[in-house]
């Protein structure tokens, strides 16, 4: 039987506020244990929580960026459970009425050698506080409790069960990560736990409408772990069902050392938590003016840029989504296109679009690969946007071929070449200019044809491969510098004659 995978993600983004969600204690990472926990975080008797306005601003920012509804009145609830790192005996969260409802996010990913894109629907996003931390290691053989993290503001962002593979789930997590960093509401530091995902995974036979029983894998704090945990879980569930077993609803943990998930506890139902509105906190009322003030402070949004890239530059949805996955990448790409338009003003809309497409290919291709290989962020790229722009212009105006451009790019990269004209200087000093002189190419083509009678014969017998071999010979003879289009045209003409 063929199984369909169904995934919904719950993501906790730690909000980049200076103080906690209901107290004035600091939120800075890495402080000595219990030095950033005030009486409210310690749950001393008689203390009262006070909502941090900055955390609400963050929630509104996200809501606006995903096209969600901002609840004019939402409610904080107590989620009751016992844990040593939760001194109050409950977590303040939002339950029935969250601050953000609905919304969607565009995602793009590669899978099975194909480019995919789709829209993931969001269910809700709600504000809540984080718990403290139990320290089991290096603590005199005992467990210590650090309450610095208690009361840290979190936005929990929940999707509909819209994703159908681990790759897709990772694409969503990356898009959301890029967005919260873009909006400045989360530092995105996954090692420090500022952005972590719970993956809800189930399988069902293709064609079945009813969802299968899910398990929930908690606290995945890297994209790689997210992908591997889901892949493992999918295999486990399918094997279980095919062996006649049944998936039970439970919470599981991913162990990266063994690359497997393990049962942690059977899943609580909502009613186990005895949610009720927190009597210490009034409802959170957000007036329209507040929403508008936040809207006015937003940077250009990825969704807006994405549409502009499609409408104005004629990019595909996949390209536009990939290029707007992070603000730095989007800015870089936009600067490449803008600079190209300055160097070589396009005569028509088609020409402008071909420039944009070429820029997109370079940013998503060679540049992304080099950044990835050397572990560098795009804003620290050794090849700047203006430099790349000139390089792409030199391919488009026929000065160099795409293949030679790669060589120039690598030289610019490894030499950390300075100056916007770096590409021109490297092309000049290394003598990489394309040979576009028809006479010169023709002479080489004639020599190659004379020296390769077998290939000529094969071509005439209908073997296309032989043609490519002849092109290759000409390119070799010119050290890759012949204009490939001219080589093609000349060869075809001569072979036909
Ligand atoms: P909770 O986990 O807190 O009980 P929900 O029941 O609302 O909350 O579901 C949380 C997440 O699980 C959502 O992202 C939802 O899309 C996803 N989900 C719910 N049912 C399934 C299912 N059968 N398979 C996969 N994901 C599911
Ligand atoms: Mg859950």
Coordinates of C-alpha atoms and ligand atoms in Angstrom, one line a residue:
X1 CA 0.0 0.0 0.0
X2 CA 1.1 3.5 -0.7
X3 CA 1.1 5.8 2.3
X4 CA 0.6 9.5 2.4
X5 CA 2.6 11.5 5.0
X6 CA 0.8 14.3 6.9
X7 CA 2.7 16.8 9.0
X8 CA 1.7 19.9 11.1
X9 CA 4.3 22.0 12.8
X10 CA 4.2 23.9 16.1
X11 CA 7.1 26.3 16.3
X12 CA 8.2 28.2 19.4
X13 CA 9.9 31.5 18.5
X14 CA 11.5 33.3 21.4
X15 CA 10.7 36.9 21.1
X16 CA 13.5 39.4 21.0
X17 CA 12.3 41.6 23.9
X18 CA 14.7 42.9 26.5
X19 CA 12.5 41.9 29.4
X20 CA 10.2 38.9 30.1
X21 CA 6.6 38.6 29.1
X22 CA 5.1 39.2 32.5
X23 CA 8.0 40.7 34.6
X24 CA 10.8 43.2 34.2
X25 CA 13.6 40.6 34.5
X26 CA 16.1 40.5 31.6
X27 CA 16.1 37.9 28.9
X28 CA 19.7 37.9 27.8
X29 CA 21.1 34.4 27.0
X30 CA 23.9 32.8 29.0
X31 CA 23.7 34.6 32.3
X32 CA 24.7 32.8 35.5
X33 CA 21.8 30.5 36.8
X34 CA 19.0 32.3 38.6
X35 CA 20.4 35.8 38.2
X36 CA 17.7 36.8 35.8
X37 CA 14.7 35.5 37.7
X38 CA 12.6 38.0 39.7
X39 CA 9.9 37.2 42.3
X40 CA 7.3 36.9 39.5
X41 CA 9.4 34.3 37.7
X42 CA 10.1 32.5 40.9
X43 CA 6.3 32.4 41.6
X44 CA 6.6 33.9 45.1
X45 CA 3.2 34.3 46.8
X46 CA 1.4 37.6 46.1
X47 CA 3.2 38.6 42.9
X48 CA 1.2 39.7 39.9
X49 CA 2.1 39.4 36.2
X50 CA 2.1 42.5 34.0
X51 CA 1.9 42.1 30.2
X52 CA 5.0 43.3 28.2
X53 CA 3.7 45.5 25.4
X54 CA 6.8 44.7 23.3
X55 CA 5.8 41.0 23.1
X56 CA 2.4 42.0 21.8
X57 CA 4.0 44.2 19.2
X58 CA 6.0 41.1 18.0
X59 CA 2.8 39.0 17.7
X60 CA 1.1 41.7 15.7
X61 CA 4.1 42.0 13.4
X62 CA 4.0 38.3 12.6
X63 CA 0.2 38.4 12.2
X64 CA 0.4 41.2 9.6
X65 CA 3.3 39.6 7.7
X66 CA 1.3 36.4 7.2
X67 CA -2.0 38.1 6.4
X68 CA -3.7 36.8 9.6
X69 CA -6.4 38.2 11.7
X70 CA -5.3 40.1 14.8
X71 CA -7.8 39.3 17.6
X72 CA -9.2 42.6 19.0
X73 CA -9.6 40.8 22.3
X74 CA -7.6 37.7 23.3
X75 CA -7.3 35.9 26.6
X76 CA -4.5 34.5 28.7
X77 CA -5.1 31.1 30.2
X78 CA -3.4 28.9 32.8
X79 CA -2.2 25.6 31.5
X80 CA -1.8 23.4 34.6
X81 CA 0.9 20.8 34.9
X82 CA 3.6 19.8 37.4
X83 CA 7.3 20.1 36.5
X84 CA 10.2 21.1 38.7
X85 CA 11.1 23.9 36.4
X86 CA 7.6 25.4 36.6
X87 CA 7.3 26.8 40.1
X88 CA 3.8 28.3 39.6
X89 CA 2.4 24.9 38.7
X90 CA 1.0 26.3 35.5
X91 CA 2.2 28.0 32.4
X92 CA 0.5 31.2 31.2
X93 CA -0.5 30.7 27.6
X94 CA -3.4 31.5 25.3
X95 CA -6.0 28.8 24.6
X96 CA -9.4 29.5 23.3
X97 CA -8.8 33.0 21.9
X98 CA -5.2 33.4 20.6
X99 CA -3.8 36.8 19.5
X100 CA -3.2 35.7 15.9
X101 CA -5.6 33.6 13.8
X102 CA -5.1 32.2 10.3
X103 CA -2.6 33.5 7.8
X104 CA -0.3 31.7 5.3
X105 CA 3.2 31.3 4.2
X106 CA 4.7 30.6 0.8
X107 CA 7.3 27.9 0.7
X108 CA 9.6 26.5 -2.0
X109 CA 11.8 23.4 -2.0
X110 CA 13.6 20.8 -4.2
X111 CA 12.6 17.2 -4.0
X112 CA 13.1 14.3 -6.3
X113 CA 15.0 16.5 -8.7
X114 CA 12.0 18.9 -9.0
X115 CA 11.3 22.4 -7.9
X116 CA 8.1 22.7 -5.8
X117 CA 6.2 25.6 -4.3
X118 CA 3.0 25.8 -2.2
X119 CA 1.2 27.8 0.4
X120 CA 1.1 26.5 4.0
X121 CA -1.9 27.6 6.0
X122 CA -1.5 28.7 9.6
X123 CA -4.0 27.9 12.3
X124 CA -3.0 30.4 14.9
X125 CA -0.1 32.0 16.8
X126 CA -0.4 32.7 20.5
X127 CA 1.7 34.3 23.2
X128 CA 3.0 32.3 26.1
X129 CA 5.8 32.1 28.7
X130 CA 8.7 29.7 28.6
X131 CA 9.5 27.4 31.6
X132 CA 12.8 27.2 33.5
X133 CA 15.5 24.6 32.8
X134 CA 16.6 21.5 34.8
X135 CA 20.4 21.0 34.7
X136 CA 21.2 17.4 35.1
X137 CA 24.9 17.5 34.2
X138 CA 27.9 18.7 36.1
X139 CA 26.0 19.7 39.1
X140 CA 27.5 17.8 42.1
X141 CA 25.6 14.7 41.1
X142 CA 22.3 16.4 41.6
X143 CA 19.8 18.2 39.4
X144 CA 19.8 22.0 39.5
X145 CA 17.0 24.3 38.5
X146 CA 17.8 27.5 36.5
X147 CA 14.8 29.9 36.3
X148 CA 16.5 32.4 34.0
X149 CA 14.4 31.2 31.1
X150 CA 11.1 31.1 33.1
X151 CA 8.9 33.9 31.8
X152 CA 10.8 34.4 28.5
X153 CA 8.3 35.5 25.9
X154 CA 7.4 32.9 23.2
X155 CA 5.2 33.0 20.2
X156 CA 3.9 29.6 19.4
X157 CA 3.0 29.4 15.7
X158 CA 0.8 26.5 14.6
X159 CA 0.2 25.2 11.1
X160 CA -2.7 23.2 9.6
X161 CA -1.7 19.6 8.8
X162 CA -0.6 20.8 5.3
X163 CA 2.8 19.3 4.7
X164 CA 3.4 16.0 3.0
X165 CA 7.1 15.3 3.4
X166 CA 10.0 16.0 5.6
X167 CA 11.6 18.2 2.9
X168 CA 8.4 20.2 2.8
X169 CA 8.3 20.6 6.6
X170 CA 11.9 21.8 6.5
X171 CA 11.1 24.3 3.7
X172 CA 8.3 25.7 5.9
X173 CA 10.5 25.9 9.0
X174 CA 13.1 27.7 7.0
X175 CA 10.6 30.2 5.6
X176 CA 9.2 30.9 9.0
X177 CA 12.7 31.2 10.4
X178 CA 13.6 33.7 7.7
X179 CA 10.4 35.6 8.4
X180 CA 10.7 36.1 12.1
X181 CA 14.3 37.2 11.7
X182 CA 13.3 39.5 8.9
X183 CA 10.7 41.1 11.1
X184 CA 13.2 41.4 13.9
X185 CA 10.9 39.6 16.4
X186 CA 13.3 36.7 17.0
X187 CA 17.1 36.3 16.8
X188 CA 16.6 32.9 15.1
X189 CA 19.5 31.4 17.1
X190 CA 18.6 27.7 17.0
X191 CA 21.5 26.4 19.1
X192 CA 20.4 28.7 21.9
X193 CA 16.8 27.4 21.5
X194 CA 15.4 30.7 20.2
X195 CA 13.6 28.8 17.4
X196 CA 12.4 25.2 17.9
X197 CA 9.8 23.0 16.3
X198 CA 7.5 20.3 17.4
X199 CA 6.6 18.0 14.5
X200 CA 3.2 16.3 14.4
X201 CA 3.4 13.3 12.1
X202 CA 0.9 10.8 10.8
X203 CA 0.4 8.5 7.8
X204 CA -2.7 7.4 5.9
X205 CA -3.4 5.4 2.8
X206 CA -3.5 7.6 -0.3
X207 CA -7.1 8.6 -1.0
X208 CA -8.2 8.4 2.6
X209 CA -9.6 11.6 3.9
X210 CA -9.5 10.9 7.6
X211 CA -6.2 11.8 9.3
X212 CA -4.2 9.0 10.8
X213 CA -3.2 8.9 14.5
X214 CA -0.2 11.3 15.0
X215 CA 2.8 11.3 17.2
X216 CA 4.4 14.6 18.2
X217 CA 8.2 14.9 18.2
X218 CA 9.2 17.6 20.6
X219 CA 11.9 20.4 20.5
X220 CA 13.7 19.9 17.2
X221 CA 16.3 22.7 17.2
X222 CA 18.0 22.2 13.8
X223 CA 16.6 21.8 10.3
X224 CA 18.6 18.7 9.9
X225 CA 17.2 17.1 13.0
X226 CA 13.7 18.1 11.9
X227 CA 14.1 16.3 8.6
X228 CA 15.7 13.2 10.1
X229 CA 13.3 12.9 12.9
X230 CA 10.3 13.1 10.5
X231 CA 11.9 10.6 8.1
X232 CA 12.5 8.2 11.0
X233 CA 9.0 8.6 12.4
X234 CA 7.4 8.1 9.0
X235 CA 9.3 4.8 8.5
X236 CA 8.5 3.7 12.0
X237 CA 4.7 4.3 11.6
X238 CA 4.5 2.6 8.2
X239 CA 6.4 -0.4 9.4
X240 CA 4.2 -0.6 12.5
X241 CA 1.0 -0.5 10.6
X242 CA 2.1 -2.9 7.9
X243 CA 3.1 -5.3 10.7
X244 CA -0.5 -5.2 11.9
X245 CA 0.1 -2.7 14.7
X246 CA -1.5 0.6 15.5
X247 CA 0.1 4.1 16.0
X248 CA -0.7 5.5 19.4
X249 CA -1.0 9.2 20.0
X250 CA 2.1 10.1 22.0
X251 CA 4.9 12.6 22.5
X252 CA 8.3 11.4 21.3
X253 CA 11.8 12.7 21.5
X254 CA 14.4 12.6 18.8
X255 CA 17.8 11.3 19.7
X256 CA 20.4 12.7 17.2
X257 CA 23.1 10.3 18.3
X258 CA 21.1 7.2 17.4
X259 CA 19.0 9.0 14.7
X260 CA 15.7 7.6 16.1
X261 CA 12.7 8.9 18.0
X262 CA 11.7 7.4 21.4
X263 CA 8.5 7.5 23.3
X264 CA 8.5 10.2 26.0
X265 CA 4.9 10.0 27.3
X266 CA 1.5 9.3 26.1
X267 CA -0.1 12.4 24.7
X268 CA -2.2 14.5 27.1
X269 CA -5.5 15.8 25.8
X270 CA -6.2 19.5 26.2
X271 CA -8.7 18.7 29.0
X272 CA -5.9 17.2 31.1
X273 CA -4.4 20.7 31.5
X274 CA -7.5 22.1 33.1
X275 CA -7.1 25.3 31.1
X276 CA -9.0 28.3 32.5
X277 CA -8.7 32.1 32.0
X278 CA -6.0 33.6 34.2
X279 CA -7.7 35.7 36.8
X280 CA -4.5 37.8 37.3
X281 CA -4.5 39.1 33.7
X282 CA -7.2 41.1 32.0
X283 CA -8.0 40.2 28.4
X284 CA -5.5 41.6 25.9
X285 CA -7.3 44.3 24.0
X286 CA -5.7 45.5 20.7
X287 CA -7.3 48.6 19.3
X288 CA -7.1 49.1 15.5
X289 CA -4.8 52.1 16.0
X290 CA -2.3 49.8 17.7
X291 CA -2.3 47.4 14.7
X292 CA -2.0 50.4 12.3
X293 CA 1.0 51.8 14.3
X294 CA 2.7 48.4 14.0
X295 CA 1.9 48.2 10.3
X296 CA 3.5 51.5 9.8
X297 CA 6.7 50.3 11.4
X298 CA 7.1 47.1 9.3
X299 CA 10.0 46.7 6.8
X300 CA 9.1 45.7 3.3
X301 CA 7.6 42.3 3.6
X302 CA 8.7 39.1 1.9
X303 CA 5.3 38.5 0.5
X304 CA 5.3 41.9 -1.1
X305 CA 8.8 41.5 -2.5
X306 CA 7.9 38.1 -3.7
X307 CA 5.0 39.5 -5.7
X308 CA 7.1 42.2 -7.1
X309 CA 9.8 39.7 -8.2
X310 CA 7.1 37.8 -10.0
X311 CA 5.2 40.8 -11.6
X312 CA 8.1 43.1 -12.3
X313 CA 11.0 40.7 -12.9
X314 CA 8.9 37.8 -14.3
X315 CA 10.5 35.3 -12.0
X316 CA 8.8 31.9 -11.3
X317 CA 7.1 31.5 -8.0
X318 CA 9.8 29.1 -7.0
X319 CA 12.6 31.6 -7.7
X320 CA 10.7 34.5 -6.0
X321 CA 10.0 32.4 -2.9
X322 CA 13.6 31.1 -2.6
X323 CA 15.0 34.6 -3.1
X324 CA 12.7 36.1 -0.4
X325 CA 13.4 33.3 2.2
X326 CA 15.7 35.8 4.0
X327 CA 15.9 39.5 3.9
X328 CA 19.6 39.6 3.3
X329 CA 19.2 37.4 0.2
X330 CA 16.3 39.4 -1.1
X331 CA 18.3 42.7 -0.6
X332 CA 21.3 41.2 -2.3
X333 CA 19.4 39.9 -5.3
X334 CA 17.5 43.2 -5.7
X335 CA 20.8 45.1 -5.6
X336 CA 22.3 42.8 -8.3
X337 CA 19.3 43.5 -10.6
X338 CA 19.4 47.2 -9.9
X339 CA 23.1 47.5 -10.6
X340 CA 22.7 45.5 -13.8
X341 CA 20.0 47.9 -15.0
X342 CA 22.5 50.7 -14.3
X343 CA 25.3 49.1 -16.2
X344 CA 23.3 47.9 -19.2
X345 CA 19.9 49.6 -19.3
X346 CA 17.5 47.0 -20.8
X347 CA 15.8 48.1 -24.1
X348 CA 12.6 46.1 -23.5
X349 CA 10.7 44.4 -20.7
X350 CA 11.9 41.0 -22.1
X351 CA 15.5 42.1 -21.8
X352 CA 15.0 43.4 -18.3
X353 CA 13.4 40.1 -17.3
X354 CA 16.2 38.1 -18.9
X355 CA 18.7 40.2 -16.7
X356 CA 16.6 39.5 -13.6
X357 CA 16.4 35.7 -14.4
X358 CA 20.2 35.6 -15.0
X359 CA 20.8 37.4 -11.7
X360 CA 18.4 35.0 -9.9
X361 CA 20.2 32.0 -11.3
X362 CA 23.6 33.3 -10.1
X363 CA 22.3 34.2 -6.6
X364 CA 20.5 30.9 -6.1
X365 CA 23.2 28.9 -7.9
X366 CA 26.9 29.6 -7.7
X367 CA 26.7 32.3 -5.0
X368 CA 24.5 30.2 -2.7
X369 CA 26.7 27.2 -3.3
X370 CA 29.9 29.1 -2.4
X371 CA 28.3 30.7 0.6
X372 CA 27.1 27.3 1.8
X373 CA 30.5 25.7 1.1
X374 CA 32.4 28.3 3.1
X375 CA 29.7 28.8 5.8
X376 CA 29.4 32.5 5.1
X377 CA 26.3 34.7 5.4
X378 CA 25.2 36.5 2.3
X379 CA 25.7 39.9 3.9
X380 CA 29.4 39.0 4.4
X381 CA 29.8 37.6 0.8
X382 CA 33.3 38.0 -0.6
X383 CA 31.7 38.8 -3.9
X384 CA 29.4 41.9 -3.4
X385 CA 26.2 42.5 -5.3
X386 CA 27.7 45.2 -7.5
X387 CA 30.6 42.9 -8.4
X388 CA 28.3 40.0 -9.3
X389 CA 26.1 42.4 -11.3
X390 CA 29.0 43.3 -13.5
X391 CA 30.0 39.7 -14.0
X392 CA 26.4 38.7 -15.1
X393 CA 26.4 41.7 -17.5
X394 CA 29.6 40.5 -19.1
X395 CA 27.9 37.2 -19.8
X396 CA 24.9 38.9 -21.2
X397 CA 26.8 41.2 -23.4
X398 CA 28.9 38.4 -24.8
X399 CA 32.3 39.4 -23.3
X400 CA 32.6 36.0 -21.6
X401 CA 30.7 32.7 -21.7
X402 CA 28.8 31.3 -18.7
X403 CA 31.5 28.8 -18.2
X404 CA 34.3 31.3 -18.1
X405 CA 32.2 33.4 -15.8
X406 CA 32.4 30.6 -13.2
X407 CA 36.1 30.8 -13.4
X408 CA 36.0 34.6 -12.9
X409 CA 33.6 34.2 -10.0
X410 CA 35.8 31.8 -8.2
X411 CA 38.8 34.1 -8.7
X412 CA 36.8 37.1 -7.3
X413 CA 35.8 34.9 -4.4
X414 CA 39.1 33.5 -3.4
X415 CA 41.1 36.6 -4.1
X416 CA 38.5 38.7 -2.2
X417 CA 38.9 41.0 -5.2
X418 CA 38.0 44.6 -4.3
X419 CA 36.2 47.2 -6.4
X420 CA 32.9 47.0 -8.4
X421 CA 34.9 46.5 -11.6
X422 CA 36.7 43.4 -10.3
X423 CA 35.1 41.2 -13.0
X424 CA 36.5 43.4 -15.8
X425 CA 39.9 43.5 -14.3
X426 CA 40.1 39.7 -13.9
X427 CA 38.8 39.1 -17.4
X428 CA 41.4 41.5 -18.7
X429 CA 44.4 40.3 -16.7
X430 CA 43.7 36.7 -17.4
X431 CA 42.9 37.2 -21.0
X432 CA 39.5 35.5 -20.7
X433 CA 37.6 37.6 -23.3
X434 CA 35.4 35.6 -25.5
X435 CA 36.5 35.2 -29.1
X436 CA 33.6 36.6 -31.0
X437 CA 35.6 37.4 -34.2
X438 CA 33.8 35.2 -36.8
X439 CA 36.9 34.8 -38.9
X440 CA 39.0 33.6 -36.0
X441 CA 36.4 31.1 -34.9
X442 CA 35.8 29.9 -38.5
X443 CA 39.5 29.1 -38.9
X444 CA 39.4 27.0 -35.7
X445 CA 36.2 25.3 -36.8
X446 CA 37.8 24.4 -40.1
X447 CA 40.9 22.9 -38.4
X448 CA 38.7 20.9 -36.0
X449 CA 36.5 19.5 -38.8
X450 CA 39.6 18.5 -40.8
X451 CA 41.1 16.8 -37.8
X452 CA 37.9 14.9 -36.8
X453 CA 36.6 13.2 -39.9
X454 CA 35.1 10.4 -37.8
X455 CA 32.9 12.7 -35.8
X456 CA 31.8 14.5 -39.0
X457 CA 30.8 11.1 -40.5
X458 CA 28.9 10.1 -37.4
X459 CA 27.0 13.4 -37.3
X460 CA 26.0 13.0 -40.9
X461 CA 24.8 9.5 -40.0
X462 CA 22.4 11.1 -37.5
X463 CA 24.3 11.0 -34.2
X464 CA 23.7 14.2 -32.3
X465 CA 26.4 13.3 -29.8
X466 CA 29.0 13.7 -32.5
X467 CA 28.0 17.3 -32.9
X468 CA 28.5 18.0 -29.2
X469 CA 31.9 16.3 -29.5
X470 CA 32.9 18.8 -32.3
X471 CA 31.7 21.8 -30.2
X472 CA 33.8 20.5 -27.4
X473 CA 36.8 20.3 -29.6
X474 CA 36.4 23.9 -30.8
X475 CA 35.9 25.1 -27.2
X476 CA 39.0 23.1 -26.1
X477 CA 41.1 24.6 -28.9
X478 CA 40.1 28.1 -27.7
X479 CA 40.4 27.3 -24.0
X480 CA 36.7 27.8 -23.6
X481 CA 36.8 31.3 -24.9
X482 CA 34.9 30.9 -28.2
X483 CA 31.4 32.3 -28.2
X484 CA 29.4 29.1 -27.9
X485 CA 26.5 30.4 -30.0
X486 CA 28.8 31.3 -32.9
X487 CA 30.6 28.0 -32.6
X488 CA 27.2 26.2 -32.8
X489 CA 26.0 28.3 -35.8
X490 CA 29.2 28.0 -37.7
X491 CA 29.5 24.2 -37.2
X492 CA 25.9 23.6 -38.2
X493 CA 26.4 25.7 -41.4
X494 CA 29.6 23.9 -42.3
X495 CA 28.2 20.5 -41.6
X496 CA 25.1 21.2 -43.6
X497 CA 27.2 22.5 -46.5
Ligands
LIG1 P1 -1.9 20.0 20.4 O1 -0.7 19.3 19.9 O2 -1.4 21.2 21.3 O3 -2.8 19.1 21.0 P2 -3.5 20.5 18.0 O4 -4.4 19.3 18.2 O5 -4.2 21.7 17.6 O6 -2.6 20.8 19.3 O7 -2.5 20.1 16.8 C1 -1.2 20.6 16.8 C2 -0.6 20.4 15.5 O8 -0.7 19.0 15.0 C3 -1.1 21.2 14.4 O9 0.0 21.7 13.6 C4 -1.9 20.3 13.5 O10 -1.9 20.7 12.2 C5 -1.2 19.0 13.7 N1 -2.0 17.8 13.5 C6 -3.2 17.5 14.1 N2 -3.6 16.3 13.8 C7 -2.7 15.8 13.0 C8 -2.5 14.5 12.3 N3 -3.4 13.5 12.4 N4 -1.4 14.3 11.6 C9 -0.4 15.3 11.5 N5 -0.5 16.5 12.1 C10 -1.6 16.7 12.8
LIG2 MG1 1.2 20.1 20.3

